[in-house]
Amino acid sequence: MKTNLIIFSKNRACQLELLLTSIVWFAPNLFDEITVLYKALDEYLVAYHKLIEMKPNIKFVRETNFRS
Protein backbone atom coordinates (compact mmCIF):
# COMPACT_ATOMS: atom_id res chain seq x y z
CA MET A 1 0.00 0.00 0.00
CA LYS A 2 1.50 3.31 -1.09
CA THR A 3 0.95 6.59 0.65
CA ASN A 4 1.75 10.28 0.30
CA LEU A 5 4.65 11.95 2.09
CA ILE A 6 4.90 15.55 3.31
CA ILE A 7 8.35 16.85 4.23
CA PHE A 8 8.78 20.10 6.12
CA SER A 9 12.02 21.98 5.43
CA LYS A 10 13.40 25.31 6.62
CA ASN A 11 16.74 26.67 5.38
CA ARG A 12 18.17 23.17 4.84
CA ALA A 13 18.12 22.50 1.10
CA CYS A 14 21.27 20.33 1.11
CA GLN A 15 19.95 18.18 3.94
CA LEU A 16 16.64 17.89 2.08
CA GLU A 17 18.46 16.81 -1.09
CA LEU A 18 20.15 13.99 0.82
CA LEU A 19 16.81 12.83 2.21
CA LEU A 20 15.12 12.87 -1.21
CA THR A 21 18.03 11.03 -2.83
CA SER A 22 17.93 8.41 -0.08
CA ILE A 23 14.22 7.88 -0.61
CA VAL A 24 14.76 7.40 -4.35
CA TRP A 25 17.63 4.95 -3.78
CA PHE A 26 16.33 2.93 -0.86
CA ALA A 27 12.53 3.22 -1.04
CA PRO A 28 11.71 4.06 -4.66
CA ASN A 29 8.20 2.60 -4.66
CA LEU A 30 7.10 3.46 -1.15
CA PHE A 31 5.29 6.75 -1.83
CA ASP A 32 2.76 7.78 -4.47
CA GLU A 33 3.54 11.46 -4.09
CA ILE A 34 6.16 13.46 -2.22
CA THR A 35 5.40 17.06 -1.30
CA VAL A 36 7.92 19.42 0.30
CA LEU A 37 6.62 22.38 2.27
CA TYR A 38 9.60 24.70 2.58
CA LYS A 39 10.42 28.05 4.10
CA ALA A 40 13.70 29.82 3.47
CA LEU A 41 15.46 33.08 4.07
CA ASP A 42 16.52 34.90 0.91
CA GLU A 43 20.10 33.63 1.07
CA TYR A 44 18.87 30.01 1.02
CA LEU A 45 16.37 30.34 -1.82
CA VAL A 46 18.96 29.76 -4.55
CA ALA A 47 19.68 26.30 -3.15
CA TYR A 48 15.97 25.45 -3.02
CA HIS A 49 15.48 26.62 -6.61
CA LYS A 50 18.33 24.37 -7.75
CA LEU A 51 16.79 21.48 -5.87
CA ILE A 52 13.40 22.13 -7.48
CA GLU A 53 15.06 21.91 -10.91
CA MET A 54 16.87 18.69 -9.94
CA LYS A 55 13.72 16.95 -8.65
CA PRO A 56 10.89 17.69 -11.13
CA ASN A 57 8.80 14.74 -9.95
CA ILE A 58 8.51 16.16 -6.42
CA LYS A 59 6.00 18.86 -5.56
CA PHE A 60 7.50 21.88 -3.78
CA VAL A 61 5.29 24.40 -1.99
CA ARG A 62 6.81 27.52 -0.50
CA GLU A 63 5.27 28.51 2.80
CA THR A 64 4.36 32.18 2.70
CA ASN A 65 1.75 32.62 5.42
CA PHE A 66 1.03 29.58 7.54
CA ARG A 67 -2.14 31.02 9.08
CA SER A 68 -3.88 31.60 5.76
PDB file of C-alpha atoms in Angstrom:
ATOM      1  CA  MET A   1       0.000   0.000   0.000  1.00  0.00           C
ATOM      2  CA  LYS A   2       1.496   3.308  -1.090  1.00  0.00           C
ATOM      3  CA  THR A   3       0.950   6.594   0.652  1.00  0.00           C
ATOM      4  CA  ASN A   4       1.750  10.284   0.301  1.00  0.00           C
ATOM      5  CA  LEU A   5       4.650  11.949   2.093  1.00  0.00           C
ATOM      6  CA  ILE A   6       4.900  15.548   3.307  1.00  0.00           C
ATOM      7  CA  ILE A   7       8.349  16.847   4.230  1.00  0.00           C
ATOM      8  CA  PHE A   8       8.780  20.098   6.116  1.00  0.00           C
ATOM      9  CA  SER A   9      12.015  21.980   5.431  1.00  0.00           C
ATOM     10  CA  LYS A  10      13.400  25.307   6.622  1.00  0.00           C
ATOM     11  CA  ASN A  11      16.740  26.670   5.382  1.00  0.00           C
ATOM     12  CA  ARG A  12      18.172  23.173   4.839  1.00  0.00           C
ATOM     13  CA  ALA A  13      18.119  22.498   1.099  1.00  0.00           C
ATOM     14  CA  CYS A  14      21.269  20.327   1.113  1.00  0.00           C
ATOM     15  CA  GLN A  15      19.949  18.185   3.937  1.00  0.00           C
ATOM     16  CA  LEU A  16      16.638  17.886   2.076  1.00  0.00           C
ATOM     17  CA  GLU A  17      18.459  16.805  -1.090  1.00  0.00           C
ATOM     18  CA  LEU A  18      20.153  13.985   0.820  1.00  0.00           C
ATOM     19  CA  LEU A  19      16.811  12.827   2.206  1.00  0.00           C
ATOM     20  CA  LEU A  20      15.123  12.874  -1.213  1.00  0.00           C
ATOM     21  CA  THR A  21      18.032  11.031  -2.832  1.00  0.00           C
ATOM     22  CA  SER A  22      17.929   8.408  -0.077  1.00  0.00           C
ATOM     23  CA  ILE A  23      14.218   7.884  -0.613  1.00  0.00           C
ATOM     24  CA  VAL A  24      14.757   7.397  -4.351  1.00  0.00           C
ATOM     25  CA  TRP A  25      17.632   4.952  -3.781  1.00  0.00           C
ATOM     26  CA  PHE A  26      16.333   2.925  -0.857  1.00  0.00           C
ATOM     27  CA  ALA A  27      12.534   3.223  -1.037  1.00  0.00           C
ATOM     28  CA  PRO A  28      11.708   4.061  -4.664  1.00  0.00           C
ATOM     29  CA  ASN A  29       8.197   2.597  -4.664  1.00  0.00           C
ATOM     30  CA  LEU A  30       7.098   3.462  -1.153  1.00  0.00           C
ATOM     31  CA  PHE A  31       5.289   6.754  -1.832  1.00  0.00           C
ATOM     32  CA  ASP A  32       2.759   7.775  -4.466  1.00  0.00           C
ATOM     33  CA  GLU A  33       3.539  11.460  -4.090  1.00  0.00           C
ATOM     34  CA  ILE A  34       6.160  13.463  -2.220  1.00  0.00           C
ATOM     35  CA  THR A  35       5.403  17.064  -1.296  1.00  0.00           C
ATOM     36  CA  VAL A  36       7.918  19.417   0.299  1.00  0.00           C
ATOM     37  CA  LEU A  37       6.624  22.380   2.271  1.00  0.00           C
ATOM     38  CA  TYR A  38       9.600  24.698   2.584  1.00  0.00           C
ATOM     39  CA  LYS A  39      10.416  28.045   4.098  1.00  0.00           C
ATOM     40  CA  ALA A  40      13.697  29.818   3.469  1.00  0.00           C
ATOM     41  CA  LEU A  41      15.462  33.076   4.074  1.00  0.00           C
ATOM     42  CA  ASP A  42      16.521  34.898   0.911  1.00  0.00           C
ATOM     43  CA  GLU A  43      20.104  33.632   1.071  1.00  0.00           C
ATOM     44  CA  TYR A  44      18.872  30.007   1.019  1.00  0.00           C
ATOM     45  CA  LEU A  45      16.368  30.342  -1.817  1.00  0.00           C
ATOM     46  CA  VAL A  46      18.964  29.763  -4.551  1.00  0.00           C
ATOM     47  CA  ALA A  47      19.681  26.300  -3.152  1.00  0.00           C
ATOM     48  CA  TYR A  48      15.969  25.448  -3.016  1.00  0.00           C
ATOM     49  CA  HIS A  49      15.479  26.622  -6.610  1.00  0.00           C
ATOM     50  CA  LYS A  50      18.328  24.373  -7.754  1.00  0.00           C
ATOM     51  CA  LEU A  51      16.792  21.482  -5.870  1.00  0.00           C
ATOM     52  CA  ILE A  52      13.399  22.129  -7.484  1.00  0.00           C
ATOM     53  CA  GLU A  53      15.064  21.910 -10.906  1.00  0.00           C
ATOM     54  CA  MET A  54      16.867  18.693  -9.936  1.00  0.00           C
ATOM     55  CA  LYS A  55      13.723  16.954  -8.646  1.00  0.00           C
ATOM     56  CA  PRO A  56      10.893  17.688 -11.135  1.00  0.00           C
ATOM     57  CA  ASN A  57       8.801  14.737  -9.951  1.00  0.00           C
ATOM     58  CA  ILE A  58       8.508  16.163  -6.415  1.00  0.00           C
ATOM     59  CA  LYS A  59       5.998  18.860  -5.561  1.00  0.00           C
ATOM     60  CA  PHE A  60       7.503  21.884  -3.783  1.00  0.00           C
ATOM     61  CA  VAL A  61       5.293  24.402  -1.987  1.00  0.00           C
ATOM     62  CA  ARG A  62       6.807  27.520  -0.498  1.00  0.00           C
ATOM     63  CA  GLU A  63       5.275  28.514   2.800  1.00  0.00           C
ATOM     64  CA  THR A  64       4.358  32.182   2.695  1.00  0.00           C
ATOM     65  CA  ASN A  65       1.751  32.619   5.419  1.00  0.00           C
ATOM     66  CA  PHE A  66       1.028  29.583   7.539  1.00  0.00           C
ATOM     67  CA  ARG A  67      -2.142  31.025   9.079  1.00  0.00           C
ATOM     68  CA  SER A  68      -3.882  31.601   5.758  1.00  0.00           C
TER      69      SER A  68
END
